[in-house]
Amino acid sequence: MLVTPSVATLNQLAADADIVQLEWWHHPAIAAWLCSGTLPAMRLIVWAHVSGLHPPLIPPDFVRTPHRFLFTSPCSLEHPALQDLVLAEPAIRSRMDAVFSSGGFDDLPPPSQRFSGKPLRAGYVGTLNFSKLHPQLLTYLAAVTLPDFRLTMVGDPTTGEDLQTQAASLGIAHRLDLRGYSNNVGRVLSDFDVFIYLLNPLHYGTTENALLEAMAMGVVPIVLDNHAERHLVHHGETGLLVKTPENFASALNWLNDHPEERMRLSANAAAEIRNRFSCSHTHRALNQHYAEVSQEEKCSFDFRTVFGHHPADWFRACQGEEAWRFPDDRPDNTAPLSPGPHHLYEKTKGSVFHYHRAYPFDPRLAAWAKNLSKEPPL
């Protein structure tokens, strides 16, 4: 394994390889290599680990360029720009596919029985900031009518502090139990009956491994009817999809009042997830593409035609509907704009702050980061 090799070393490795597989998250270091000049001839597979439905977007020209472009959820194919691309160039569809990036569940214990008639034990495992969680999560919790309902949340305690403070201000602090980070996910999930996974509609996730792990353990999920989640949870079969706080409250009441239905959903979820998202399933899907691509000719690539020549260009090329916040002619003393979605304010995840930290001498990134820091999220 090589960590942060030089461009020359990376180019040589790519030239020597039978197949190059690029894992893409819109990371600034990956963008730098892609846009370093004309890359050596290679057989290139790009595997995108963001949906591209919201920033960071996946430019259509990026999809059409390599030998194969793989998404990690079929939801990515729902983007209008990609649908237009396939309509304009039908042959390109054979070079696109969705392969979920699941590593299997062999390290998790088998599902356990959770239907003793006790009050529902509800939990969440994952990121606790609102770039991932629904910004109105506490409104959903306030709508619950079950007595003594409490949501156990396992994740970064630093971001959880803000959540607890907001809950206290709304008078529902008793409905949150923040446990901090855990290295033993299997043990945590064995204590839950229901997995509450209400995500920001603008989140960029795809395979959602935390959700899959819960389902593989037989924890019944309640998720929002977002693009990625509806490809993972089959409503009424392996979990429940909801749209409003009232739907959420009703779903909890139904699960509480129908333990036999919880048992059915639990068994269905564990069986389907452990089969559909097994490591062998991912292995077979990737191997099919490797076999096909290995018969094709190597090609040289110049992704500067897709992303541009400079770090600020690489960043802005994937901003889609938020690109207006990052114009070339915006001075660094501009007054704050209207609040933006939470993902813009991440310190990593390909945000402007992430790119500025990687390329501190790019003047446009510096100005954009300075101005965005004045603007609170929605």
Short mmCIF file of C-alpha atoms in Angstrom, two decimals:
data_model
loop_
_atom_site.label_atom_id
_atom_site.label_comp_id
_atom_site.label_asym_id
_atom_site.label_seq_id
_atom_site.Cartn_x
_atom_site.Cartn_y
_atom_site.Cartn_z
CA MET A 1 0.00 0.00 0.00
CA LEU A 2 1.24 3.48 -0.90
CA VAL A 3 -0.04 6.57 0.91
CA THR A 4 0.04 9.93 -0.92
CA PRO A 5 2.46 8.85 -3.65
CA SER A 6 3.86 11.47 -6.03
CA VAL A 7 2.03 12.12 -9.29
CA ALA A 8 4.91 10.50 -11.19
CA THR A 9 4.71 7.33 -9.06
CA LEU A 10 0.95 7.20 -9.33
CA ASN A 11 1.09 7.63 -13.10
CA GLN A 12 3.59 4.80 -13.41
CA LEU A 13 1.46 2.50 -11.28
CA ALA A 14 -1.59 3.36 -13.38
CA ALA A 15 0.29 2.69 -16.61
CA ASP A 16 1.52 -0.69 -15.36
CA ALA A 17 -1.83 -1.87 -13.99
CA ASP A 18 -4.24 -4.05 -15.91
CA ILE A 19 -7.17 -2.07 -14.48
CA VAL A 20 -7.26 1.12 -12.40
CA GLN A 21 -10.23 1.55 -10.06
CA LEU A 22 -10.73 5.09 -8.77
CA GLU A 23 -12.85 5.54 -5.64
CA TRP A 24 -14.47 8.96 -6.00
CA TRP A 25 -15.84 11.21 -3.25
CA HIS A 26 -14.87 14.61 -4.74
CA HIS A 27 -11.77 14.57 -2.51
CA PRO A 28 -9.34 17.40 -3.35
CA ALA A 29 -6.33 15.05 -3.64
CA ILE A 30 -8.11 12.84 -6.17
CA ALA A 31 -9.17 15.90 -8.16
CA ALA A 32 -5.55 17.06 -8.23
CA TRP A 33 -4.39 13.79 -9.81
CA LEU A 34 -7.24 13.64 -12.30
CA CYS A 35 -6.45 17.20 -13.41
CA SER A 36 -2.64 16.98 -13.28
CA GLY A 37 -2.37 16.76 -17.06
CA THR A 38 -2.74 14.01 -19.63
CA LEU A 39 -2.85 10.79 -17.64
CA PRO A 40 -1.12 7.64 -18.89
CA ALA A 41 -3.00 5.10 -20.96
CA MET A 42 -5.02 2.83 -18.66
CA ARG A 43 -8.24 0.89 -18.33
CA LEU A 44 -10.18 3.08 -15.90
CA ILE A 45 -13.16 2.22 -13.70
CA VAL A 46 -14.58 5.03 -11.53
CA TRP A 47 -16.66 3.98 -8.51
CA ALA A 48 -18.53 6.97 -7.09
CA HIS A 49 -19.37 6.89 -3.38
CA VAL A 50 -21.70 9.89 -3.39
CA SER A 51 -25.10 9.91 -5.01
CA GLY A 52 -24.54 13.00 -7.15
CA LEU A 53 -28.20 13.97 -6.70
CA HIS A 54 -27.08 16.96 -4.65
CA PRO A 55 -23.66 18.58 -4.27
CA PRO A 56 -21.16 17.18 -4.76
CA LEU A 57 -22.66 16.52 -8.18
CA ILE A 58 -21.22 14.09 -10.72
CA PRO A 59 -20.71 15.95 -14.02
CA PRO A 60 -22.16 14.02 -16.99
CA ASP A 61 -18.87 14.42 -18.87
CA PHE A 62 -17.14 12.63 -15.98
CA VAL A 63 -19.54 9.70 -16.36
CA ARG A 64 -19.01 9.38 -20.12
CA THR A 65 -15.18 9.43 -20.02
CA PRO A 66 -13.80 6.25 -18.33
CA HIS A 67 -14.24 2.65 -19.48
CA ARG A 68 -16.84 2.14 -16.74
CA PHE A 69 -18.58 4.48 -14.34
CA LEU A 70 -20.10 2.69 -11.35
CA PHE A 71 -22.46 4.26 -8.83
CA THR A 72 -23.04 2.93 -5.33
CA SER A 73 -26.82 3.26 -5.58
CA PRO A 74 -29.35 3.11 -8.41
CA CYS A 75 -30.69 6.41 -7.09
CA SER A 76 -27.83 8.22 -8.89
CA LEU A 77 -29.35 7.24 -12.22
CA GLU A 78 -32.44 9.26 -11.29
CA HIS A 79 -30.58 12.55 -11.75
CA PRO A 80 -32.14 14.40 -14.73
CA ALA A 81 -28.71 15.24 -16.19
CA LEU A 82 -27.76 11.55 -16.34
CA GLN A 83 -31.15 10.60 -17.76
CA ASP A 84 -30.64 13.23 -20.47
CA LEU A 85 -27.16 11.83 -21.13
CA VAL A 86 -28.52 8.33 -21.67
CA LEU A 87 -31.27 9.64 -23.95
CA ALA A 88 -28.70 11.52 -26.03
CA GLU A 89 -26.17 8.66 -26.06
CA PRO A 90 -28.00 5.34 -25.46
CA ALA A 91 -24.80 3.31 -25.87
CA ILE A 92 -23.32 4.90 -22.76
CA ARG A 93 -25.81 3.03 -20.57
CA SER A 94 -23.84 -0.18 -21.06
CA ARG A 95 -20.83 1.51 -19.46
CA MET A 96 -22.79 2.60 -16.36
CA ASP A 97 -23.94 0.44 -13.48
CA ALA A 98 -24.83 0.56 -9.79
CA VAL A 99 -22.81 -1.66 -7.43
CA PHE A 100 -23.54 -1.17 -3.74
CA SER A 101 -20.35 -0.72 -1.71
CA SER A 102 -21.23 -3.14 1.06
CA GLY A 103 -18.52 -5.19 2.74
CA GLY A 104 -20.88 -7.81 4.10
CA PHE A 105 -21.95 -8.60 7.64
CA ASP A 106 -19.88 -11.61 8.68
CA ASP A 107 -18.51 -9.67 11.65
CA LEU A 108 -21.98 -9.08 13.08
CA PRO A 109 -23.73 -11.56 15.38
CA PRO A 110 -26.92 -13.20 14.08
CA PRO A 111 -30.22 -11.37 14.63
CA SER A 112 -31.69 -11.76 18.10
CA GLN A 113 -35.30 -11.91 19.22
CA ARG A 114 -36.62 -8.57 20.49
CA PHE A 115 -40.33 -9.14 20.93
CA SER A 116 -40.95 -9.60 24.63
CA GLY A 117 -43.65 -6.94 24.79
CA LYS A 118 -41.41 -4.35 26.42
CA PRO A 119 -41.64 -0.69 25.27
CA LEU A 120 -39.95 -0.06 21.95
CA ARG A 121 -36.21 0.50 22.19
CA ALA A 122 -35.35 3.02 19.49
CA GLY A 123 -31.81 3.81 18.36
CA TYR A 124 -29.61 5.52 15.82
CA VAL A 125 -25.95 4.95 14.94
CA GLY A 126 -24.02 7.41 12.80
CA THR A 127 -23.14 11.05 12.28
CA LEU A 128 -24.89 13.45 14.63
CA ASN A 129 -24.67 16.66 12.61
CA PHE A 130 -27.38 18.03 10.36
CA SER A 131 -25.51 17.54 7.09
CA LYS A 132 -26.53 13.92 7.63
CA LEU A 133 -29.46 14.02 10.04
CA HIS A 134 -32.70 15.73 9.08
CA PRO A 135 -32.52 19.36 10.28
CA GLN A 136 -36.02 18.94 11.75
CA LEU A 137 -35.23 15.71 13.57
CA LEU A 138 -36.38 17.17 16.88
CA THR A 139 -39.73 18.10 15.33
CA TYR A 140 -40.18 14.44 14.45
CA LEU A 141 -39.30 13.38 17.98
CA ALA A 142 -41.69 15.96 19.47
CA ALA A 143 -44.55 14.45 17.44
CA VAL A 144 -44.19 11.02 19.07
CA THR A 145 -47.13 10.08 21.30
CA LEU A 146 -45.75 6.86 22.80
CA PRO A 147 -45.26 7.30 26.54
CA ASP A 148 -41.66 7.13 27.74
CA PHE A 149 -40.31 7.15 24.15
CA ARG A 150 -36.57 7.72 24.09
CA LEU A 151 -34.11 7.69 21.18
CA THR A 152 -30.62 6.37 21.93
CA MET A 153 -28.08 8.02 19.61
CA VAL A 154 -24.61 6.57 19.18
CA GLY A 155 -22.05 8.78 17.46
CA ASP A 156 -19.56 11.61 17.84
CA PRO A 157 -20.29 13.23 21.23
CA THR A 158 -18.91 16.59 20.07
CA THR A 159 -21.61 17.14 17.45
CA GLY A 160 -24.16 15.55 19.76
CA GLU A 161 -23.81 18.36 22.28
CA ASP A 162 -25.54 20.82 19.93
CA LEU A 163 -28.37 18.37 19.41
CA GLN A 164 -28.86 17.94 23.16
CA THR A 165 -28.86 21.72 23.68
CA GLN A 166 -31.54 22.21 21.04
CA ALA A 167 -33.63 19.41 22.51
CA ALA A 168 -33.46 21.05 25.94
CA SER A 169 -34.62 24.37 24.50
CA LEU A 170 -37.66 22.59 23.03
CA GLY A 171 -38.43 20.79 26.27
CA ILE A 172 -37.78 17.31 24.87
CA ALA A 173 -34.31 16.60 26.27
CA HIS A 174 -35.80 13.52 27.95
CA ARG A 175 -36.36 11.99 24.51
CA LEU A 176 -32.66 11.84 23.70
CA ASP A 177 -30.02 9.52 25.15
CA LEU A 178 -26.61 10.39 23.68
CA ARG A 179 -24.16 7.53 24.18
CA GLY A 180 -21.08 8.79 22.33
CA TYR A 181 -18.93 6.74 19.96
CA SER A 182 -18.78 2.93 20.10
CA ASN A 183 -16.45 0.39 18.48
CA ASN A 184 -18.87 -2.50 19.08
CA VAL A 185 -21.70 -1.86 16.65
CA GLY A 186 -23.09 -5.38 16.93
CA ARG A 187 -23.58 -5.08 20.67
CA VAL A 188 -25.15 -1.63 20.32
CA LEU A 189 -27.63 -2.79 17.68
CA SER A 190 -28.63 -5.85 19.70
CA ASP A 191 -30.22 -3.46 22.22
CA PHE A 192 -32.52 -1.81 19.66
CA ASP A 193 -35.95 -2.84 18.36
CA VAL A 194 -36.32 0.03 15.90
CA PHE A 195 -33.67 1.95 13.95
CA ILE A 196 -34.59 5.61 13.55
CA TYR A 197 -32.76 6.83 10.44
CA LEU A 198 -34.22 10.20 9.49
CA LEU A 199 -31.70 11.78 7.13
CA ASN A 200 -31.37 15.20 5.53
CA PRO A 201 -33.16 15.08 2.14
CA LEU A 202 -30.01 16.66 0.63
CA HIS A 203 -27.59 14.09 2.02
CA TYR A 204 -25.08 12.63 -0.43
CA GLY A 205 -25.00 9.06 0.93
CA THR A 206 -25.76 5.92 -1.05
CA THR A 207 -25.20 2.47 0.44
CA GLU A 208 -25.74 3.74 4.03
CA ASN A 209 -23.84 0.98 5.80
CA ALA A 210 -25.08 1.98 9.27
CA LEU A 211 -28.64 1.37 8.09
CA LEU A 212 -27.73 -1.95 6.45
CA GLU A 213 -25.92 -3.15 9.57
CA ALA A 214 -29.00 -2.42 11.67
CA MET A 215 -31.27 -4.25 9.25
CA ALA A 216 -28.87 -7.21 9.07
CA MET A 217 -29.20 -7.42 12.85
CA GLY A 218 -32.99 -7.52 12.55
CA VAL A 219 -33.55 -3.97 13.81
CA VAL A 220 -36.65 -2.64 12.03
CA PRO A 221 -35.85 0.64 10.25
CA ILE A 222 -37.96 3.75 9.98
CA VAL A 223 -36.52 5.97 7.26
CA LEU A 224 -37.59 9.02 5.32
CA ASP A 225 -38.76 8.56 1.75
CA ASN A 226 -35.47 9.89 0.33
CA HIS A 227 -33.91 8.72 -2.94
CA ALA A 228 -31.17 6.52 -1.48
CA GLU A 229 -33.24 5.03 1.35
CA ARG A 230 -36.07 3.86 -0.87
CA HIS A 231 -33.57 1.66 -2.72
CA LEU A 232 -32.57 0.05 0.59
CA VAL A 233 -35.83 -0.32 2.52
CA HIS A 234 -38.95 -1.89 1.03
CA HIS A 235 -41.93 -0.27 2.74
CA GLY A 236 -44.06 -2.75 4.62
CA GLU A 237 -41.66 -5.60 3.85
CA THR A 238 -38.27 -4.79 5.39
CA GLY A 239 -39.09 -1.55 7.19
CA LEU A 240 -41.21 1.59 7.03
CA LEU A 241 -40.84 4.76 4.94
CA VAL A 242 -42.35 7.99 6.28
CA LYS A 243 -42.69 11.55 4.99
CA THR A 244 -43.88 13.72 7.88
CA PRO A 245 -43.60 13.91 11.67
CA GLU A 246 -47.18 12.65 11.87
CA ASN A 247 -46.30 9.65 9.66
CA PHE A 248 -43.34 8.97 11.93
CA ALA A 249 -45.44 9.04 15.08
CA SER A 250 -48.03 6.74 13.49
CA ALA A 251 -45.34 4.29 12.37
CA LEU A 252 -43.98 4.01 15.90
CA ASN A 253 -47.46 3.47 17.31
CA TRP A 254 -48.13 0.74 14.75
CA LEU A 255 -44.87 -1.08 15.49
CA ASN A 256 -45.52 -0.81 19.22
CA ASP A 257 -49.05 -2.20 18.89
CA HIS A 258 -48.19 -5.02 16.47
CA PRO A 259 -45.26 -7.07 17.77
CA GLU A 260 -46.01 -9.84 15.29
CA GLU A 261 -45.51 -7.35 12.45
CA ARG A 262 -42.25 -6.19 13.99
CA MET A 263 -41.14 -9.83 13.99
CA ARG A 264 -42.04 -10.20 10.31
CA LEU A 265 -40.27 -7.00 9.27
CA SER A 266 -37.25 -7.92 11.39
CA ALA A 267 -36.88 -11.37 9.82
CA ASN A 268 -37.40 -10.03 6.31
CA ALA A 269 -34.85 -7.25 6.79
CA ALA A 270 -32.15 -9.53 8.19
CA ALA A 271 -32.61 -12.15 5.47
CA GLU A 272 -32.70 -9.74 2.55
CA ILE A 273 -29.82 -7.52 3.64
CA ARG A 274 -27.47 -10.40 4.46
CA ASN A 275 -28.14 -11.83 0.99
CA ARG A 276 -28.57 -8.78 -1.24
CA PHE A 277 -25.64 -6.85 0.25
CA SER A 278 -23.28 -9.71 0.99
CA CYS A 279 -19.58 -9.34 0.25
CA SER A 280 -19.84 -12.13 -2.36
CA HIS A 281 -22.59 -10.20 -4.15
CA THR A 282 -20.38 -7.10 -4.40
CA HIS A 283 -17.47 -9.30 -5.50
CA ARG A 284 -19.44 -10.88 -8.33
CA ALA A 285 -20.76 -7.54 -9.58
CA LEU A 286 -17.29 -5.96 -9.69
CA ASN A 287 -15.68 -9.04 -11.24
CA GLN A 288 -18.11 -8.90 -14.12
CA HIS A 289 -16.95 -5.38 -14.95
CA TYR A 290 -13.29 -6.30 -14.49
CA ALA A 291 -13.67 -9.16 -16.97
CA GLU A 292 -15.34 -6.93 -19.55
CA VAL A 293 -12.95 -3.97 -19.16
CA SER A 294 -9.89 -6.24 -19.33
CA GLN A 295 -10.81 -6.96 -22.97
CA GLU A 296 -10.86 -3.27 -23.90
CA GLU A 297 -7.98 -1.07 -25.03
CA LYS A 298 -6.20 1.27 -22.65
CA CYS A 299 -6.90 4.99 -23.11
CA SER A 300 -5.29 8.25 -22.05
CA PHE A 301 -7.43 10.76 -20.16
CA ASP A 302 -7.35 14.49 -19.52
CA PHE A 303 -9.98 15.35 -16.94
CA ARG A 304 -9.18 19.06 -17.07
CA THR A 305 -11.82 19.18 -19.80
CA VAL A 306 -14.33 18.01 -17.18
CA PHE A 307 -13.23 19.77 -14.00
CA GLY A 308 -10.99 22.64 -15.11
CA HIS A 309 -7.36 23.56 -14.52
CA HIS A 310 -7.28 25.01 -10.99
CA PRO A 311 -8.38 23.82 -7.51
CA ALA A 312 -11.22 26.34 -7.38
CA ASP A 313 -12.47 25.02 -10.72
CA TRP A 314 -12.36 21.42 -9.47
CA PHE A 315 -14.41 22.35 -6.43
CA ARG A 316 -17.02 24.43 -8.23
CA ALA A 317 -17.50 21.89 -11.04
CA CYS A 318 -19.45 19.70 -8.60
CA GLN A 319 -21.60 22.33 -6.88
CA GLY A 320 -24.61 22.25 -9.19
CA GLU A 321 -27.40 24.47 -7.94
CA GLU A 322 -25.10 25.92 -5.26
CA ALA A 323 -22.43 27.10 -7.75
CA TRP A 324 -23.89 30.64 -7.65
CA ARG A 325 -22.38 31.01 -4.18
CA PHE A 326 -18.89 30.69 -5.65
CA PRO A 327 -18.51 33.21 -8.53
CA ASP A 328 -15.14 34.31 -9.85
CA ASP A 329 -15.89 37.99 -9.34
CA ARG A 330 -17.16 37.85 -5.76
CA PRO A 331 -14.87 39.96 -3.53
CA ASP A 332 -13.86 38.57 -0.17
CA ASN A 333 -15.65 41.31 1.76
CA THR A 334 -19.11 40.58 0.42
CA ALA A 335 -21.92 40.55 2.97
CA PRO A 336 -23.35 37.16 3.88
CA LEU A 337 -25.68 35.50 1.40
CA SER A 338 -28.85 33.63 2.27
CA PRO A 339 -28.23 30.55 4.44
CA GLY A 340 -27.21 27.42 2.57
CA PRO A 341 -27.74 23.69 3.14
CA HIS A 342 -25.76 22.12 5.96
CA HIS A 343 -23.40 20.10 3.79
CA LEU A 344 -21.75 23.31 2.55
CA TYR A 345 -20.43 23.94 6.05
CA GLU A 346 -18.70 20.59 6.55
CA LYS A 347 -14.99 20.86 7.34
CA THR A 348 -14.27 17.81 5.15
CA LYS A 349 -16.38 15.86 2.62
CA GLY A 350 -15.17 17.93 -0.34
CA SER A 351 -16.48 21.24 1.03
CA VAL A 352 -14.96 24.62 0.18
CA PHE A 353 -13.23 24.54 3.58
CA HIS A 354 -11.74 21.13 2.75
CA TYR A 355 -10.48 22.38 -0.63
CA HIS A 356 -9.16 25.63 0.86
CA ARG A 357 -7.23 23.69 3.50
CA ALA A 358 -5.71 21.50 0.77
CA TYR A 359 -4.90 24.48 -1.50
CA PRO A 360 -4.48 27.51 0.81
CA PHE A 361 -2.87 29.67 -1.89
CA ASP A 362 -5.80 29.50 -4.30
CA PRO A 363 -7.31 33.02 -3.97
CA ARG A 364 -10.81 32.05 -5.06
CA LEU A 365 -11.05 29.20 -2.56
CA ALA A 366 -9.77 31.54 0.17
CA ALA A 367 -12.40 34.16 -0.66
CA TRP A 368 -15.22 31.62 -0.90
CA ALA A 369 -14.31 29.99 2.39
CA LYS A 370 -14.09 33.37 4.11
CA ASN A 371 -17.48 34.47 2.85
CA LEU A 372 -19.23 31.18 3.53
CA SER A 373 -17.96 31.23 7.09
CA LYS A 374 -20.13 34.35 7.60
CA GLU A 375 -23.28 32.52 6.52
CA PRO A 376 -25.11 30.26 8.98
CA PRO A 377 -26.65 27.04 7.59
CA LEU A 378 -30.37 26.68 7.10
#
